[in-house]
Coordinates of C-alpha atoms and ligand atoms in Angstrom, one line a residue:
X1 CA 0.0 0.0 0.0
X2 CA 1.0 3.4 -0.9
X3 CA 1.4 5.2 2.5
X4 CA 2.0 9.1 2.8
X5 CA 1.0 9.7 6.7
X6 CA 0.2 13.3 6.3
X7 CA -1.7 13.1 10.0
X8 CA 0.8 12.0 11.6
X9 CA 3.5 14.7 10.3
X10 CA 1.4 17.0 12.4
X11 CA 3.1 16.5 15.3
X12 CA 2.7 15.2 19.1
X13 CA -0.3 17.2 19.7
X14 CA -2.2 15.5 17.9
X15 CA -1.8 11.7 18.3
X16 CA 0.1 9.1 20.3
X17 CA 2.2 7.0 18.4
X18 CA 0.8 3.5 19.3
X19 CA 1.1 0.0 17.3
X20 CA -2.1 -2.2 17.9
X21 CA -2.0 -4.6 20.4
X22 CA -1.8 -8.4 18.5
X23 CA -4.6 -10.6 19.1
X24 CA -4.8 -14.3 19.6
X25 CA -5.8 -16.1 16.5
X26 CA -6.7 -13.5 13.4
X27 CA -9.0 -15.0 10.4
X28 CA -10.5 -12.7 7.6
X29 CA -14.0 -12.3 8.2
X30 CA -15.2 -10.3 5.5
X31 CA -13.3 -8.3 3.1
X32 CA -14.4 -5.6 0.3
X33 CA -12.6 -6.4 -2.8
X34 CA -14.0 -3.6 -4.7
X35 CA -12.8 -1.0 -1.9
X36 CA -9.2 -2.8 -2.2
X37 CA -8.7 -2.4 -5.4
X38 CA -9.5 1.1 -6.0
X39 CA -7.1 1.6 -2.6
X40 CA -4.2 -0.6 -4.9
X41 CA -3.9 -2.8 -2.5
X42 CA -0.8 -4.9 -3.2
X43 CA -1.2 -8.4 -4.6
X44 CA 0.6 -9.6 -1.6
X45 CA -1.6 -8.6 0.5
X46 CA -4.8 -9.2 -1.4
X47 CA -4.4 -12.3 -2.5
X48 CA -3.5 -13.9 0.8
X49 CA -6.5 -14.4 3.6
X50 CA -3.7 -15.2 5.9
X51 CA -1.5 -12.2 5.3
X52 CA -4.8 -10.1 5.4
X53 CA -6.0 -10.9 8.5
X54 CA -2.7 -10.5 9.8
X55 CA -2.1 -7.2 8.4
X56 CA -6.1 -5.7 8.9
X57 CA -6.1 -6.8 13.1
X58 CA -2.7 -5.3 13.8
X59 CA -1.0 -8.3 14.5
X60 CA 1.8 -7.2 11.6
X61 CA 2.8 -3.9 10.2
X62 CA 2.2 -2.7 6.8
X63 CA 5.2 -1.5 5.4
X64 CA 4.5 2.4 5.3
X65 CA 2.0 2.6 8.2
X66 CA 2.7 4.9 11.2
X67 CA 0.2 3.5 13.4
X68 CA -1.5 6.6 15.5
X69 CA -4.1 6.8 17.9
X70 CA -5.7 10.8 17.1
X71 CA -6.7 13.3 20.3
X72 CA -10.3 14.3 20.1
X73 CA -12.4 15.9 22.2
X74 CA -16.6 16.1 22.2
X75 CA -19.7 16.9 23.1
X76 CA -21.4 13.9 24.1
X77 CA -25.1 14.2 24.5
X78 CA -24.5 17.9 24.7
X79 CA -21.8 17.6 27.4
X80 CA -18.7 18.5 26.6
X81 CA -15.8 15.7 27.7
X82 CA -12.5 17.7 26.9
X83 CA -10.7 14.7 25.9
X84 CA -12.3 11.8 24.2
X85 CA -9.7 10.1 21.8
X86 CA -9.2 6.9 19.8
X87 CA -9.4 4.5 22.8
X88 CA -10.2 1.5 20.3
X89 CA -8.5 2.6 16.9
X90 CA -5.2 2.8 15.3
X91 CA -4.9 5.3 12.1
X92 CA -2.4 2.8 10.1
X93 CA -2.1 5.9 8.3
X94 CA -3.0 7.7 4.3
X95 CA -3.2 5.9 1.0
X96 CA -4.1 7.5 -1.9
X97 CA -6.3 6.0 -4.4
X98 CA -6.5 5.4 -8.2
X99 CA -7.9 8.7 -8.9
X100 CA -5.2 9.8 -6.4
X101 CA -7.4 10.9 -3.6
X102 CA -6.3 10.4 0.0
X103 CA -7.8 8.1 2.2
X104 CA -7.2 7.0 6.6
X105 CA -7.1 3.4 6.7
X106 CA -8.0 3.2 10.7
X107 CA -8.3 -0.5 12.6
X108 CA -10.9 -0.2 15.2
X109 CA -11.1 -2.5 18.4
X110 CA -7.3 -3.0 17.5
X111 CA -6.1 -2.2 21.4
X112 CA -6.0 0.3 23.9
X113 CA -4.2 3.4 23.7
X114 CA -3.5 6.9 25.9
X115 CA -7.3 7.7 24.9
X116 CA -8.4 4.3 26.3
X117 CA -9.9 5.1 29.8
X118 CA -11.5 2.5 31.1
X119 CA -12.3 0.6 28.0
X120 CA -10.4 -2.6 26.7
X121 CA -9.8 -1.4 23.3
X122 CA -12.0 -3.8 21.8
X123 CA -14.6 -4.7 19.7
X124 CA -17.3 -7.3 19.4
X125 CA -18.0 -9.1 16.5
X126 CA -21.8 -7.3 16.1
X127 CA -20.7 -4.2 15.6
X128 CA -17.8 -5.0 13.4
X129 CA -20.2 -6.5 11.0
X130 CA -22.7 -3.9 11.9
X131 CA -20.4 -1.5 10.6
X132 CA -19.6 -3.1 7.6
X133 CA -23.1 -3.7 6.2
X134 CA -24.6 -0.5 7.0
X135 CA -21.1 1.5 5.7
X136 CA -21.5 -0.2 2.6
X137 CA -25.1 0.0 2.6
X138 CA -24.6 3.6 2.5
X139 CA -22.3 3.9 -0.1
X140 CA -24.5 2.1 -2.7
X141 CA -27.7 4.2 -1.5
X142 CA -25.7 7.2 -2.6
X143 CA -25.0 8.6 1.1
X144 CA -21.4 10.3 1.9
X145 CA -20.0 7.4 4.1
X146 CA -16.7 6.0 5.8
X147 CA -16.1 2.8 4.1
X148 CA -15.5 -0.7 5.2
X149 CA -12.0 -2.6 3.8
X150 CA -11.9 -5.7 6.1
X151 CA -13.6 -7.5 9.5
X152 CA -10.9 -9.7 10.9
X153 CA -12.1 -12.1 14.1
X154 CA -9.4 -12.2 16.7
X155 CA -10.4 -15.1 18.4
X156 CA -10.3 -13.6 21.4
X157 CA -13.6 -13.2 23.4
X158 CA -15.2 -9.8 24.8
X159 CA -17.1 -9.1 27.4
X160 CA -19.6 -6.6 27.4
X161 CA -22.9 -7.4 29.0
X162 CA -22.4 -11.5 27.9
X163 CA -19.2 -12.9 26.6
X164 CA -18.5 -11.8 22.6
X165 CA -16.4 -13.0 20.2
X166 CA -14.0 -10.3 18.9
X167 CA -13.3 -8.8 15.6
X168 CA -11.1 -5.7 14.2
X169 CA -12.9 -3.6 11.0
X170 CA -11.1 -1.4 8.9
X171 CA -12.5 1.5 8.4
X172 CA -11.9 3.9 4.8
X173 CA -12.7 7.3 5.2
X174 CA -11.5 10.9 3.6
X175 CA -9.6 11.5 6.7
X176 CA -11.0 11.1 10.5
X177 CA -11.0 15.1 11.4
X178 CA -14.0 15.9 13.4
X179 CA -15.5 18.5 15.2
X180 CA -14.5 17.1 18.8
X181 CA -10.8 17.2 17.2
X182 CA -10.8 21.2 16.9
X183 CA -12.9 21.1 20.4
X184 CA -9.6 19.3 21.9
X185 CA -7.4 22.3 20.6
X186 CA -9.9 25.1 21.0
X187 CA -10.4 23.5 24.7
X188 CA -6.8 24.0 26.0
X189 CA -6.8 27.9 24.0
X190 CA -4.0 26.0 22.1
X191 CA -4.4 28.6 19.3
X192 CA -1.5 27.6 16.9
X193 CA -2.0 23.9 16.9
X194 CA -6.4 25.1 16.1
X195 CA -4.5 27.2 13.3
X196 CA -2.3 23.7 12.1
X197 CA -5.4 22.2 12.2
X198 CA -7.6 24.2 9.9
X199 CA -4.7 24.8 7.6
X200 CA -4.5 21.2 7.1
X201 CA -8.7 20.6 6.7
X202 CA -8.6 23.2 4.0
X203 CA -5.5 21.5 2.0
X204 CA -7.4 18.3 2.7
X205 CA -10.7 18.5 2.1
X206 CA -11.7 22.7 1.1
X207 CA -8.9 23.9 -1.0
X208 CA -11.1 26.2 -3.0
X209 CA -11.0 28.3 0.3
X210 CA -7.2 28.6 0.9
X211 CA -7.0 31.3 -2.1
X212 CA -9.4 33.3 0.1
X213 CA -6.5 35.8 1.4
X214 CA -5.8 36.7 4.9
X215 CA -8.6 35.0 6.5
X216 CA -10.0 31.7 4.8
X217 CA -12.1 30.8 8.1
X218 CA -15.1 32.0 7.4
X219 CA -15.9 30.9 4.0
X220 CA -14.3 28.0 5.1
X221 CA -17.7 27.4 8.0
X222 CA -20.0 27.8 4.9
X223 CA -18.4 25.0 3.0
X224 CA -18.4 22.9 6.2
X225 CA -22.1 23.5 6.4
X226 CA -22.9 23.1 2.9
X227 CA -21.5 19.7 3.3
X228 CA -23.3 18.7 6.6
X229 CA -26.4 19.6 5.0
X230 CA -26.2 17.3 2.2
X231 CA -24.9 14.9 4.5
X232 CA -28.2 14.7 6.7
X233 CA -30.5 15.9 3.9
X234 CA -29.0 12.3 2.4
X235 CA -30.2 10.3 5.9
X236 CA -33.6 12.0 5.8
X237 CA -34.3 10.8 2.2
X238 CA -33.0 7.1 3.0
X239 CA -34.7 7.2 6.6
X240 CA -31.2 6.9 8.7
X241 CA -31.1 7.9 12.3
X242 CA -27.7 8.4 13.2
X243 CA -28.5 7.3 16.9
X244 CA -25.2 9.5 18.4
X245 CA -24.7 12.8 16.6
X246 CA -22.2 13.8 19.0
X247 CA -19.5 16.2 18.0
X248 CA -16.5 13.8 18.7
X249 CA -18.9 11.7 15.5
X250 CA -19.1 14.6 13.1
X251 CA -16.6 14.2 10.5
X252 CA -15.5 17.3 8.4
X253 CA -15.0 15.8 5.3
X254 CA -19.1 15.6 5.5
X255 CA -19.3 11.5 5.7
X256 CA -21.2 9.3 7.6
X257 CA -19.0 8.2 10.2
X258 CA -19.3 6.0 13.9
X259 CA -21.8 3.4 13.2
X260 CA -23.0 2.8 16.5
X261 CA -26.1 2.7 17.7
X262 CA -27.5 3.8 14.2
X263 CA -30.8 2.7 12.3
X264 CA -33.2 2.7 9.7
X265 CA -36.7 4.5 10.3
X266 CA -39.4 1.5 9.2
X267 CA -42.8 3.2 10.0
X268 CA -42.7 6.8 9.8
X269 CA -42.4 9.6 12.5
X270 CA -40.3 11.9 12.8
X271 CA -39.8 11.2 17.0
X272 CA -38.0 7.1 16.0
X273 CA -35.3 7.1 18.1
X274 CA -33.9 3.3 18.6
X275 CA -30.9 4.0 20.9
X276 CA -31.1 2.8 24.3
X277 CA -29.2 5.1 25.8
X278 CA -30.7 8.0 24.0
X279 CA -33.3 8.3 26.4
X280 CA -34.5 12.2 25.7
X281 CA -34.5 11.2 22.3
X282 CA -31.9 13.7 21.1
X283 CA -30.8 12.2 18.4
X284 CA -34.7 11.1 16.9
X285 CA -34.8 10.9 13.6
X286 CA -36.2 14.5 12.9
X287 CA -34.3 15.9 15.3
X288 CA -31.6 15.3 12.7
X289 CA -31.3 18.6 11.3
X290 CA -31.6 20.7 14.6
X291 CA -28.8 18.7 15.8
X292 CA -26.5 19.6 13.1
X293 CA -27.5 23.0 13.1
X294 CA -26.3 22.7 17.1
X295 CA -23.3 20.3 16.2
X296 CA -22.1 23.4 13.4
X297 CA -22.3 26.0 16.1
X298 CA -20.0 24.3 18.3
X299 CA -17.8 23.9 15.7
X300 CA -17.9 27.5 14.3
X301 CA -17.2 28.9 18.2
X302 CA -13.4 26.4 18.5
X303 CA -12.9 29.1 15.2
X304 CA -13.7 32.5 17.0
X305 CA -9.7 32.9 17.7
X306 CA -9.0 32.8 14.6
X307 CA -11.7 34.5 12.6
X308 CA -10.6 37.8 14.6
X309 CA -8.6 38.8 17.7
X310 CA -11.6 40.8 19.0
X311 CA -13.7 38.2 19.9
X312 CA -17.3 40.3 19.5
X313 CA -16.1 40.9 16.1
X314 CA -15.9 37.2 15.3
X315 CA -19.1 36.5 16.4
X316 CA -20.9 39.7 14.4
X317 CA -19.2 37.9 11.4
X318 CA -20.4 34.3 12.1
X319 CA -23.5 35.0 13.4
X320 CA -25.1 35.5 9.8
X321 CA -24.0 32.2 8.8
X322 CA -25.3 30.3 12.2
X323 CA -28.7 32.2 11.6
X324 CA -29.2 31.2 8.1
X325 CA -28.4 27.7 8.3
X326 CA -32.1 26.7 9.3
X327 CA -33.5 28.3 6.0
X328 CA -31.0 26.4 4.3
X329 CA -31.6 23.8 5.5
X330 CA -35.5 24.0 4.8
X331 CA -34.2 24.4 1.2
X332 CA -32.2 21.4 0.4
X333 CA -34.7 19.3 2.5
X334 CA -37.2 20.4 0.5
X335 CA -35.5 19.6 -2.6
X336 CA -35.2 16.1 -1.8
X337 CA -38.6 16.0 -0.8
X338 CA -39.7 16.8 -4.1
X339 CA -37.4 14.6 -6.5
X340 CA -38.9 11.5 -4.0
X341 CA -42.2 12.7 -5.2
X342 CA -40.7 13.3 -9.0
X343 CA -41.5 17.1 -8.9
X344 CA -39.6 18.7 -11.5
X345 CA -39.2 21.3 -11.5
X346 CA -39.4 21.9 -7.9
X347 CA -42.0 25.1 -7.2
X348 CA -42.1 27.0 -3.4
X349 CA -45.8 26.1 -3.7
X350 CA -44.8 22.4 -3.2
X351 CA -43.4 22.6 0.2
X352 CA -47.1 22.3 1.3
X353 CA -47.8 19.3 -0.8
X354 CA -45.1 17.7 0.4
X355 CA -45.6 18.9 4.5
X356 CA -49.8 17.0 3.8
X357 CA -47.7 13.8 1.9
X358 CA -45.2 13.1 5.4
X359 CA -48.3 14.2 7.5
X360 CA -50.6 11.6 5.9
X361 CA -47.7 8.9 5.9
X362 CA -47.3 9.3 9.7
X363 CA -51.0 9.7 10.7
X364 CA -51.8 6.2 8.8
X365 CA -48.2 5.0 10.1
X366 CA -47.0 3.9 6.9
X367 CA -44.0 2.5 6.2
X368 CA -41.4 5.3 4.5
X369 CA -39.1 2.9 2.5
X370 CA -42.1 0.7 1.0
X371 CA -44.4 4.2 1.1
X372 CA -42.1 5.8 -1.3
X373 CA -41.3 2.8 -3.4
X374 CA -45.4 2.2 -3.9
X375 CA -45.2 5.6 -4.3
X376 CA -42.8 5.5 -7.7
X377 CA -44.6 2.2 -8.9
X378 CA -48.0 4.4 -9.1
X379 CA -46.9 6.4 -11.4
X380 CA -47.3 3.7 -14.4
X381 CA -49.1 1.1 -12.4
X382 CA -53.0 0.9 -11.6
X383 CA -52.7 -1.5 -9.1
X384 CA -50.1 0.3 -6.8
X385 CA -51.7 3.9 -7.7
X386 CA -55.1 2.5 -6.3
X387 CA -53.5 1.2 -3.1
X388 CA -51.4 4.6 -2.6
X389 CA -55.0 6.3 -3.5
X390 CA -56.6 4.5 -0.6
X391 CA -53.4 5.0 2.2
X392 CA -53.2 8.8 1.0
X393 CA -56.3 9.7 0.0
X394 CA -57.3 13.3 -1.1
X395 CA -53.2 13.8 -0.6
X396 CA -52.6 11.3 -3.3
X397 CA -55.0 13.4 -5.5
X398 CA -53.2 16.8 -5.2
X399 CA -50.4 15.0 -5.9
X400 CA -51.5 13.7 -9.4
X401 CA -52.5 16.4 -10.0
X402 CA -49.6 18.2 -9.3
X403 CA -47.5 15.6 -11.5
X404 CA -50.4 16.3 -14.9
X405 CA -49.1 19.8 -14.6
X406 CA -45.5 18.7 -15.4
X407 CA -44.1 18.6 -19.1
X408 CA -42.5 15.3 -17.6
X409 CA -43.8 12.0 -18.7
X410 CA -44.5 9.2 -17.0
X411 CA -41.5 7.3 -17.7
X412 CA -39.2 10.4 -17.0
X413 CA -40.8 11.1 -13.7
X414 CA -41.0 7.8 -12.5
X415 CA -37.2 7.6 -13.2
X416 CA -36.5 10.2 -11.2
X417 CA -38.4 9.0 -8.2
X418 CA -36.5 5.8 -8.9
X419 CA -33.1 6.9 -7.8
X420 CA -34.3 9.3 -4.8
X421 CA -36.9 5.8 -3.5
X422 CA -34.5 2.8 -2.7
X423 CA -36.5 -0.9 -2.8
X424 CA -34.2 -1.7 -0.3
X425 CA -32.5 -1.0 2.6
X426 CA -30.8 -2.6 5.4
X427 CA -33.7 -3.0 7.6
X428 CA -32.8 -3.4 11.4
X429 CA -34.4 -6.8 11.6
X430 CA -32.4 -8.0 8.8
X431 CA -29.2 -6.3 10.1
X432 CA -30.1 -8.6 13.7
X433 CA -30.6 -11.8 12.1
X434 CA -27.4 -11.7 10.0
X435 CA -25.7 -10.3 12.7
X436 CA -26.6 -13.4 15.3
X437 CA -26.4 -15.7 12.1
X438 CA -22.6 -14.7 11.9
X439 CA -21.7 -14.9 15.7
X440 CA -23.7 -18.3 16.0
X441 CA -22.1 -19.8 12.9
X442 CA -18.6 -18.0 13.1
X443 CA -19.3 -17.4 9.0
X444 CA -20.0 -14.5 6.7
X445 CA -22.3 -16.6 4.6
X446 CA -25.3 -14.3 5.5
X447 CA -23.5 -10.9 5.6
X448 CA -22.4 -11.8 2.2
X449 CA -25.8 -12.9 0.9
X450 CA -27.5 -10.0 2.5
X451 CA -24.9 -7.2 1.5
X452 CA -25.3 -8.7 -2.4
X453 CA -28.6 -7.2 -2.6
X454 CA -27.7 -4.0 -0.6
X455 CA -25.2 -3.1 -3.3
X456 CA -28.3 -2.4 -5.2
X457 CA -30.1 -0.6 -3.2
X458 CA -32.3 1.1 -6.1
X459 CA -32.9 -2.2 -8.1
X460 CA -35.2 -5.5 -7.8
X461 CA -32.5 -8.5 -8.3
X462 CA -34.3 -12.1 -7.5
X463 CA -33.1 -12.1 -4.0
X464 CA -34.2 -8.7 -3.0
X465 CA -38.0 -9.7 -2.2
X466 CA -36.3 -11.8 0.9
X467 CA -34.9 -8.2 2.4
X468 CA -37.9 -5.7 1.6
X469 CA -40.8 -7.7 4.4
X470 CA -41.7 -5.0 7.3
X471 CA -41.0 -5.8 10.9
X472 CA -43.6 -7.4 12.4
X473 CA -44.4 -4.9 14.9
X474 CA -43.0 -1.7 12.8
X475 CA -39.8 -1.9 14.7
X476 CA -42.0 -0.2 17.8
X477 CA -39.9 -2.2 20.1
X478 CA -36.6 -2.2 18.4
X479 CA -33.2 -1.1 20.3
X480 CA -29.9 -0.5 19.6
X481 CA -27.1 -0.5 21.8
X482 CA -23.7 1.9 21.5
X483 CA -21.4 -1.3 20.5
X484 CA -18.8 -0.3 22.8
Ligands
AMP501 P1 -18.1 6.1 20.5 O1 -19.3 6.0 21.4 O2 -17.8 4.8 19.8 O3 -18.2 7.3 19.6 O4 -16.9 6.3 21.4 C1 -16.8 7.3 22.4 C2 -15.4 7.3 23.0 O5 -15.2 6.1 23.8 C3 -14.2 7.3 22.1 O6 -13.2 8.1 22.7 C4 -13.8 5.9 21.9 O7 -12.5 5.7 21.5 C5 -14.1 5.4 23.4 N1 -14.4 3.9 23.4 C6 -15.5 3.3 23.0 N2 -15.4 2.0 23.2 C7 -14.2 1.8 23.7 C8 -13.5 0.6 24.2 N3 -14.0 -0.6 24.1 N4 -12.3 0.7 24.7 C9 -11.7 2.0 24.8 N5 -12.3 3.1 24.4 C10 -13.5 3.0 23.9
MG502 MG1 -17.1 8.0 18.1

């Protein structure tokens, strides 16, 4: 692999140096050959299950990496913990890809570290695969995510509330900066390592803002934002709850990242939440987007220093962009909305159409993913417009109507619908039953069956029909837990 450990050039401030901690007995689990060979992953190491799992839990070194474990702070549930850290996770280090874009290649539940507090460093087997199906369910959906390259068992076993096996996943993403990681600096008024670190997230992932002059740090907030937006706007059209938008899980290069406790909305209402330890309901589903409107103001304050030495100055010039985030907002949602419904073009009239449409679906409790889908299949089918007709009612009118105004024909619209609607995601009793299938049988068999279909998320293969049944009881009494 083609290393260049731009991270970890930074300097001590921002990482311990730490090599994972070897586990017992390593076996590849799953691996994404796709992922490895856009990443030019080296024959030796992809042809090999043996050298793989040694190489993706730690146990050997990759020529090149610089194993690191990054500083981080966070707010957690809206407290702030001033130092947070990888307590689980070793950044091997950067690769860059065929296209030449960089990339972290981080092992996680590969040992403790400085950041490890009372945890062991590890990682059950669950989440591992958790992580992998929903990262790469993601992906093929369309949504900005961190990337899965390999789950490696350890044969070791991990106790959390029972005894677990153990596994290590590798997670691919643009780069791990988050907002807890300028929180760390901004935290110990450490202003020229908060300077290091925005110099090196505008080289990295906003370079269109370094020619800005004297002061790129304001535009650079407004291309943060624009990102987030599209980030979340992305989990509202697929019905993703996050489950722990906490700062220290925001990443700045706008992907989804830390799949813990995360979940797909089956019936919907905007309150889901399927945490268990989200017990306010924070992190709900449509509390999504006030969140990150939160989540962006924590991060534009760790700026303030920067932006201007006067400190009321620095706010009277980011206080514009704070107060028009919810409109935006409001904007790209509604954008969505309307290419699910195949409104094209999109008119301001139709935010009301589309407010009655996710009223009506959550008064008759209707499933969003099948909804939708029905929803497309109307548009050239009698059979599924006259069951929509009779779950929408009048709402299903205005919307035909609405559509007979459009120069669009059928065929166009419905293609458009097509790639906002998925026919399938990973739905969480799916995601369960592979999961226990894997830990009972110690094989991927399922994972790999299941994740076939998931790669296309937006077509009907002959296996699909097995994923796209609703839980039984509309996932009323469905929990996650954090996967620690
Ligand atoms: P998370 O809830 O996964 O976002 O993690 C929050 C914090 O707890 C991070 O600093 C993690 O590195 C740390 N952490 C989570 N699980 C463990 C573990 N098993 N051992 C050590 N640290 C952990
Ligand atoms: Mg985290």
């Amino acid at each position: 692999m083609n290393f260049d450990n731009s991270y970890e050039r930074l300097g001590e401030a921002f990482h311990e140096k730490r090599r994972p901690e070897p586990v017992r007995d390593p076996r590849l689990f799953l691996w994404n050959s796709r992922l490895a060979e856009r990443l030019m992953i080296s024959n030796e190491l992809r042809l090999d299950p043996v050298v793989r799992a040694q190489a993706f839990s730690g146990n050997s070194m990759i020529p090149g990496s610089e194993p690191i474990a990054t500083a981080y702070a966070g707010h957690q549930f809206g407290h702030f913990v001033p130092q947070l850290g990888d307590g689980r996770a070793h950044l091997l280090g950067e690769v860059k890809d065929r296209s030449g874009r960089r990339w972290d290649i981080q092992l996680k539940g590969s040992g403790r570290t400085a950041f490890s507090r009372g945890g062991d460093g590890r990682c059950a087997l669950g989440p591992a695969v958790r992580e992998f199906i929903m990262s790469e369910a993601m992906n093929a959906l369309g949504v900005p995510t961190a990337r899965s390259l390999a789950v490696v068992t350890t044969g070791e076993t991990v106790f959390r509330e029972r005894p677990l096996p153990g596994a290590v996943v590798t997670r691919v993403a643009a780069s791990h900066l988050r907002i807890g990681t300028f929180q760390y600096f901004a935290a110990r008024n450490d202003r020229q390592a908060l300077k290091t670190l925005c110099d090196y997230t505008i080289a990295r992932h906003f370079p269109e803002v370094a020619d800005e002059g004297e002061n790129p740090y304001v535009p650079l907030i407004g291309k943060v934002i624009e990102r987030q937006i599209r980030l979340v706007v992305e989990w509202m059209r697929v019905g993703f709850i996050h489950g722990v938008m906490n700062t220290d899980n925001t990443a700045l290069s706008g992907e989804t990242i830390d799949y813990g406790p995360c979940a797909m909305m089956g019936t919907y209402d905007p309150q889901t939440v399927y945490s268990s330890i989200d017990k306010t309901g924070r992190y709900a589903f449509g509390n999504q987007p006030e969140i990150l409107h939160w989540n962006m103001a924590r991060f534009i304050e760790t700026l303030l220093p920067l932006i201007h030495a006067d400190q009321n100055k620095a706010v009277d010039q980011v206080g514009p962009v704070v107060a028009a985030f919810p409109g935006q907002f409001e904007q790209a949602f509604t954008k969505m909305m309307g290419k699910k419904l195949g409104l094209t073009p999109f008119k301001p009239e139709d935010r009301e159409l589309i407010r009655s449409v996710l009223d009506r679906f959550k008064e008759k409790r209707l499933d969003y993913t099948a909804t939708f889908d029905l929803l497309t299949q109307s548009v050239r089918s009698e059979a599924a417009a006259s069951q929509m007709k009779s779950e929408l009612g009048h709402c299903f009118d205005l919307w035909q109507q609405r559509l007979g105004e459009q120069h669009a024909d059928a065929h166009e619209i419905q293609a458009m619908m097509r790639q906002h609607n998925p026919v399938v995601i990973p739905r969480n009793h799916h995601v369960e039953q592979v999961i226990q299938d894997c830990e009972q049988t110690g094989k991927a068999t399922s994972a790999e069956k299941f994740l076939q279909v998931l790669r296309s998320p937006y077509e009907e293969l002959a296996q699909t029909s097995g994923y796209q049944d609703l839980p039984g009881d509309g996932d009323e009494h469905y929990q996650t837990f954090c996967g620690t």
